PDB file of C-alpha atoms in Angstrom:
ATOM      1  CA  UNK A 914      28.267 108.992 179.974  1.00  0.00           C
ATOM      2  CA  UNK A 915      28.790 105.332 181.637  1.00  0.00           C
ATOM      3  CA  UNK A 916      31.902 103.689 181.121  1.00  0.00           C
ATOM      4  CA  UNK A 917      31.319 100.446 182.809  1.00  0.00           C
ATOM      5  CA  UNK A 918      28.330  98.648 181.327  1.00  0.00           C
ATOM      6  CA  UNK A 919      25.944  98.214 184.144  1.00  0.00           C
ATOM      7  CA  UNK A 920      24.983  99.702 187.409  1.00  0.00           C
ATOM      8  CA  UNK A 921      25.363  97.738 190.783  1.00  0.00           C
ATOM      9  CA  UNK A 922      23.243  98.237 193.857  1.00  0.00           C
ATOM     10  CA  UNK A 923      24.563  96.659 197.119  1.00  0.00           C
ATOM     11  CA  UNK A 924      23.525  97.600 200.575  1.00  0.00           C
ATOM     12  CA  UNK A 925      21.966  95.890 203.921  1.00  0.00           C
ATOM     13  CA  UNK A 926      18.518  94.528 203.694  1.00  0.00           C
ATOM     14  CA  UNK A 927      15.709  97.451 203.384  1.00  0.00           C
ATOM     15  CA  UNK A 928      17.846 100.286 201.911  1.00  0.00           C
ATOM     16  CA  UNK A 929      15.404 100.202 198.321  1.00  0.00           C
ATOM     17  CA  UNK A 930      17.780  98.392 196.299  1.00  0.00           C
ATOM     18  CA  UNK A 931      14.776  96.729 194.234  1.00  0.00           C
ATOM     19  CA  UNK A 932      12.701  99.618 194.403  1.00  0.00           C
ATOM     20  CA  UNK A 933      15.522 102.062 193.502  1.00  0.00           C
ATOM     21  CA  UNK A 934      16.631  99.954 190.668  1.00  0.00           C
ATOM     22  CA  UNK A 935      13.549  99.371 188.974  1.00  0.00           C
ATOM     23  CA  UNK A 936      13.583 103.281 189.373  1.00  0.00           C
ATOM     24  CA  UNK A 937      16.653 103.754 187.803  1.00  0.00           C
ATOM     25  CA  UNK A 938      16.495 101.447 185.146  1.00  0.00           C
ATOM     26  CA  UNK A 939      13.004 103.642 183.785  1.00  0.00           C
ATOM     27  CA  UNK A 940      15.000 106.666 184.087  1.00  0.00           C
ATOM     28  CA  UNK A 941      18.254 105.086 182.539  1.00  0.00           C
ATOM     29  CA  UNK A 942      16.391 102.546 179.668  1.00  0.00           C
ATOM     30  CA  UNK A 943      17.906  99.907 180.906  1.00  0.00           C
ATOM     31  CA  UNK A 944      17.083  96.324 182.222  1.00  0.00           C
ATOM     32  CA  UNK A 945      16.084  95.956 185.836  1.00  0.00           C
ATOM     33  CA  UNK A 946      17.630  92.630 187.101  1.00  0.00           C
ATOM     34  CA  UNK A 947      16.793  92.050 191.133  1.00  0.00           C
ATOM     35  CA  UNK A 948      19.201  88.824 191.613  1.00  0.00           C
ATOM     36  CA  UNK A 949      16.946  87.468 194.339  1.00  0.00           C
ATOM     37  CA  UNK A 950      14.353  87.223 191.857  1.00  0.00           C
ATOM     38  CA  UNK A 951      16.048  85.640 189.727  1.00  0.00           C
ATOM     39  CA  UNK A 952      17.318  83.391 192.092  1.00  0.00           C
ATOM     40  CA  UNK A 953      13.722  82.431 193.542  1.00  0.00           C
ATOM     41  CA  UNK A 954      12.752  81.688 189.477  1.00  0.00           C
ATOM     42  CA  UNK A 955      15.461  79.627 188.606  1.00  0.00           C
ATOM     43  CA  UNK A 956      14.895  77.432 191.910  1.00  0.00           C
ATOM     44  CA  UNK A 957      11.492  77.317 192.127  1.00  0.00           C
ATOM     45  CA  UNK A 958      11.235  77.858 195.575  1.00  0.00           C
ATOM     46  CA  UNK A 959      11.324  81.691 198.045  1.00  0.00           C
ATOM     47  CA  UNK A 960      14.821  82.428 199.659  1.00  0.00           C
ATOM     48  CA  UNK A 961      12.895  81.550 202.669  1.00  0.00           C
ATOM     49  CA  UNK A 962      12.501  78.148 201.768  1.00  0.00           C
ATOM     50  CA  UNK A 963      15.961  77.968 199.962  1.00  0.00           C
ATOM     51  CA  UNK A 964      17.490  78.945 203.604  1.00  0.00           C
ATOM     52  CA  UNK A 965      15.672  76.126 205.360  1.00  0.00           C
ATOM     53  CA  UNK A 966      15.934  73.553 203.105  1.00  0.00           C
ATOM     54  CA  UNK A 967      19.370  74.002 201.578  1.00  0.00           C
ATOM     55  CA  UNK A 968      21.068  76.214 204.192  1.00  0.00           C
ATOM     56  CA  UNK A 969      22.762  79.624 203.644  1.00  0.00           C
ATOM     57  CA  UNK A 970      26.156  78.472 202.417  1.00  0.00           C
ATOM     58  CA  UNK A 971      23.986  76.720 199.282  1.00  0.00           C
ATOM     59  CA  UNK A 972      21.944  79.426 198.786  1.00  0.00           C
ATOM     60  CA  UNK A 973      25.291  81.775 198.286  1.00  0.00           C
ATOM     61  CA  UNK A 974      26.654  79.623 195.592  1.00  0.00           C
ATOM     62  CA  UNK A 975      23.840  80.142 193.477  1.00  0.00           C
ATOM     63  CA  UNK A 976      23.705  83.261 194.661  1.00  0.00           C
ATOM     64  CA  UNK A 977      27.312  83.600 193.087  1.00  0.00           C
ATOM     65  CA  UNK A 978      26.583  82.147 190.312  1.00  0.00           C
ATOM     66  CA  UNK A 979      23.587  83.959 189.086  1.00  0.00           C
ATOM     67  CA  UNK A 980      25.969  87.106 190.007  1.00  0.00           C
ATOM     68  CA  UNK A 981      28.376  85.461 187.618  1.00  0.00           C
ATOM     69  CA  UNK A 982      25.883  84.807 184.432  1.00  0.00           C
ATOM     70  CA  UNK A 983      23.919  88.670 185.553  1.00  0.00           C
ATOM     71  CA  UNK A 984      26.813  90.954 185.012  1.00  0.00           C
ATOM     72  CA  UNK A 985      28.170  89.447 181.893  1.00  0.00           C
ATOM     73  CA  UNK A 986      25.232  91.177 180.153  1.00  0.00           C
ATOM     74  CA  UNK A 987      25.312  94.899 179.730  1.00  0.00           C
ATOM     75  CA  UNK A 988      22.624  98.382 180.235  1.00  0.00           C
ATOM     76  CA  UNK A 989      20.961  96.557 183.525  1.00  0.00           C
ATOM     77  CA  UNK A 990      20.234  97.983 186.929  1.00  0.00           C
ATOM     78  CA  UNK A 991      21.332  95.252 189.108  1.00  0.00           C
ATOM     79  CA  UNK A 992      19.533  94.654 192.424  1.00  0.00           C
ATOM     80  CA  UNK A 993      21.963  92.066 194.470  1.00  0.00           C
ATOM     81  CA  UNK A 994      21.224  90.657 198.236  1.00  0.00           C
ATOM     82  CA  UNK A 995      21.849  92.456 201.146  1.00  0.00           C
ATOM     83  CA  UNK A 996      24.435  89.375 201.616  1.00  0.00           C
ATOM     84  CA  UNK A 997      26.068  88.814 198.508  1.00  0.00           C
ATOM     85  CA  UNK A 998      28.937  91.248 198.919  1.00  0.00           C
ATOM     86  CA  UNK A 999      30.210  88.787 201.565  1.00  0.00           C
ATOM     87  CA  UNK A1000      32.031  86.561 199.010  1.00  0.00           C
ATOM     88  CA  UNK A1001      35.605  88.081 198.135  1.00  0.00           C
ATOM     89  CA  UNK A1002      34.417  86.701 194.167  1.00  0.00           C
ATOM     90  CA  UNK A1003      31.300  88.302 194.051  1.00  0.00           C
ATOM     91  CA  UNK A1004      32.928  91.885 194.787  1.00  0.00           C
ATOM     92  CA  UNK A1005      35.125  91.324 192.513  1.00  0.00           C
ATOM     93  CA  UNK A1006      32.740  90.601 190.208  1.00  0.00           C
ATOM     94  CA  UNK A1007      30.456  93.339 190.560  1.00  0.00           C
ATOM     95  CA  UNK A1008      33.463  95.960 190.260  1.00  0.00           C
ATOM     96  CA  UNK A1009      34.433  94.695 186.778  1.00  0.00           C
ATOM     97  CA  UNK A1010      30.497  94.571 186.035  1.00  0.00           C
ATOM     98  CA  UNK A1011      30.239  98.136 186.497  1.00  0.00           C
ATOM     99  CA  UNK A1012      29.353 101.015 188.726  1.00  0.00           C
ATOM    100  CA  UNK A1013      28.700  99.484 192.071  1.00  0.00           C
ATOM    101  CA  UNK A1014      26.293 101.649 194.223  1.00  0.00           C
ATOM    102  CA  UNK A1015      26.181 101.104 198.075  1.00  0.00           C
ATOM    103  CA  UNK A1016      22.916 101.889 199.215  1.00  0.00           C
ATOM    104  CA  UNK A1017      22.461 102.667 203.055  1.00  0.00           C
ATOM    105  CA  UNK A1018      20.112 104.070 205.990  1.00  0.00           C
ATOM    106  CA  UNK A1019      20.060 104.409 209.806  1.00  0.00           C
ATOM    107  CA  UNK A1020      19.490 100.995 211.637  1.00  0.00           C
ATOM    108  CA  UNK A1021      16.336 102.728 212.837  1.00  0.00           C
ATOM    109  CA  UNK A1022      14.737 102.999 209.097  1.00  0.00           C
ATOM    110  CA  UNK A1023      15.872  99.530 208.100  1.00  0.00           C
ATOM    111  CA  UNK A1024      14.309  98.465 211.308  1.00  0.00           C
ATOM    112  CA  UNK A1025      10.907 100.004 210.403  1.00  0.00           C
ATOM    113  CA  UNK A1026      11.548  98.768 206.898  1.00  0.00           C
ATOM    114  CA  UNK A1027      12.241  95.320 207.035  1.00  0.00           C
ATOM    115  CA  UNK A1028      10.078  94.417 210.001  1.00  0.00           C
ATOM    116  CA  UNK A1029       7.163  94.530 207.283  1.00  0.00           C
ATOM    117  CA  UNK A1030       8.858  91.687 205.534  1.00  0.00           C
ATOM    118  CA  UNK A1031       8.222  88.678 206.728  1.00  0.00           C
ATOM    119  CA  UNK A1032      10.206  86.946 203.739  1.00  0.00           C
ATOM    120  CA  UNK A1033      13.289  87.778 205.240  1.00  0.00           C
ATOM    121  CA  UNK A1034      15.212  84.755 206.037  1.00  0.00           C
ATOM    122  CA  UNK A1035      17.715  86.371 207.963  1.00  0.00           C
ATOM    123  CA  UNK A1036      15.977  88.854 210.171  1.00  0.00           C
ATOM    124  CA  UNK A1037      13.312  86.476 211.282  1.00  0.00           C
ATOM    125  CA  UNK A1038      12.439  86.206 214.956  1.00  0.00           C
ATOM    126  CA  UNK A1039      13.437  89.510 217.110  1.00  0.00           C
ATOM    127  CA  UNK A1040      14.461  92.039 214.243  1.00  0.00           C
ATOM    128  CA  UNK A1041      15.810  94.762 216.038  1.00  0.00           C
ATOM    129  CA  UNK A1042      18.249  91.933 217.718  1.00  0.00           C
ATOM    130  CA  UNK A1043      19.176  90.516 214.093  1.00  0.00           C
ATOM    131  CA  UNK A1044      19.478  94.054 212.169  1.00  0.00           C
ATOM    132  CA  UNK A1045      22.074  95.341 214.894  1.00  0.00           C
ATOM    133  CA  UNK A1046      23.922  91.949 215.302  1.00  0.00           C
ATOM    134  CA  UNK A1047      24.050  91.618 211.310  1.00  0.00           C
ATOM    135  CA  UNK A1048      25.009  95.415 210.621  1.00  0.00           C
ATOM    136  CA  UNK A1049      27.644  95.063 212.910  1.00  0.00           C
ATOM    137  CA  UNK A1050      28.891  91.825 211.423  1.00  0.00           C
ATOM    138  CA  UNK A1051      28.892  93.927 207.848  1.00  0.00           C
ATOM    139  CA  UNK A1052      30.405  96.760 209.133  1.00  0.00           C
ATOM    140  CA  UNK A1053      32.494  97.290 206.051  1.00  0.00           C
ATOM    141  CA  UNK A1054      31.320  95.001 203.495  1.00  0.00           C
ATOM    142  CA  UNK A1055      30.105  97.275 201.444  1.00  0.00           C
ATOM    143  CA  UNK A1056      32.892  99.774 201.333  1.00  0.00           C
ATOM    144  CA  UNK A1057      33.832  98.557 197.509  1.00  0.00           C
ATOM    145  CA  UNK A1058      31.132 100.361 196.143  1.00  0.00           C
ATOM    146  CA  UNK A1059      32.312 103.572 193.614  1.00  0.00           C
ATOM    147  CA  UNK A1060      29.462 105.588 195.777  1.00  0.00           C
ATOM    148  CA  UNK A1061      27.648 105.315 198.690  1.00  0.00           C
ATOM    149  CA  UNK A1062      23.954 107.568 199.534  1.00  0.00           C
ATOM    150  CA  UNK A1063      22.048 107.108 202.165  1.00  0.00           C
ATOM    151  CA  UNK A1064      18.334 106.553 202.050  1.00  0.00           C
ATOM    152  CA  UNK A1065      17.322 107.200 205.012  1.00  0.00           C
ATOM    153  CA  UNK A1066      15.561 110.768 204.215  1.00  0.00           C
ATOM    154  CA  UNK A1067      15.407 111.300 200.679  1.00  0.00           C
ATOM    155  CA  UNK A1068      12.539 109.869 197.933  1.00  0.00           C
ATOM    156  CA  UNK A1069      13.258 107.401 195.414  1.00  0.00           C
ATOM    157  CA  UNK A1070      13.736 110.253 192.602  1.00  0.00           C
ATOM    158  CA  UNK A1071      15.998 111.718 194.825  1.00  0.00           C
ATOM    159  CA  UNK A1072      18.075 108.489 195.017  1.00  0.00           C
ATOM    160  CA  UNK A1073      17.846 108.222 191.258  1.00  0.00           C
ATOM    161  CA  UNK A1074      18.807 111.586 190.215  1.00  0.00           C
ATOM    162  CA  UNK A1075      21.655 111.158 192.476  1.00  0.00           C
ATOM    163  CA  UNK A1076      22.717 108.245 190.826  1.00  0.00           C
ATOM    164  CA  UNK A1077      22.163 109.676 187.087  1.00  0.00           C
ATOM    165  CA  UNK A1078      23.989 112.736 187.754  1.00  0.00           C
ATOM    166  CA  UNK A1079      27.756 110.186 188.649  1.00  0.00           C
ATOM    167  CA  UNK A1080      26.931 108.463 185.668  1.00  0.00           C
TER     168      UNK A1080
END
């Protein structure tokens, strides 16, 4: 079945990444891991607050670093930030650490998606401005990943079996 020991999802901000990993992770047995998450726990404090108070470029160490500590494990579904495959290491990382999954959709649905979200740090303010501006900047950031499916019009089982049936 799965040769590398984990599964990897990686896309922009909105794409399901948590919700298709915790998913994926029923369907596979496995651990669900969202890195965020474990992030926030580990500091104490929301992204949000992480972004203010320490400033992006902290925030993406520990990012890193709870990247680092994550995929050493093995059998999780791993959730990572929209952001984290900016860092050369954490690509790296995540291709060693198993099947990396690039999760996308249509500027329009991420739109409608994350504009619900007020905890994201990055797309506060005008969203439509920041998703374009930051897509753009990301243009190829996530073309690592060992498969790419776009979310845009399919449901989460959809997503999943799609997923399973590479595996």
């Amino acid at each position: 079945m799965l040769k590398k020991k984990n599964v990897i999802l990686i896309g922009f901000a909105g794409t399901g990444k948590s919700t298709v990993g915790k998913a994926l992770s029923e369907r596979l047995g496995w651990q669900f891991i969202d890195t965020d998450q474990r992030i926030e726990e580990l500091q104490g404090i929301s992204i949000s607050e992480m972004f203010q108070t320490m400033g992006e470029q902290a925030f993406r160490v520990v990012e890193s670093e709870v990247i680092d500590r994550t995929l050493k494990e093995e059998k999780q579904v791993v959730s990572t930030g929209g952001g984290a495959v900016l860092a050369e290491l954490n690509r790296v990382r995540m291709q060693e650490g198993g099947v990396v999954v690039n999760l996308t959709a249509s500027k329009e649905m991420i739109i409608t998606r994350v504009s619900k979200d007020q905890s994201r740090p990055l797309v506060q303010g005008n969203v439509e401005e920041k998703v374009t501006a930051l897509m753009e900047s990301r243009k190829h950031a996530y073309d690592f990943a060992d498969l790419a499916i776009d979310t845009s019009e399919l449901t989460v089982n959809e997503i999943v079996e799609r997923i399973a049936a590479v595996l």
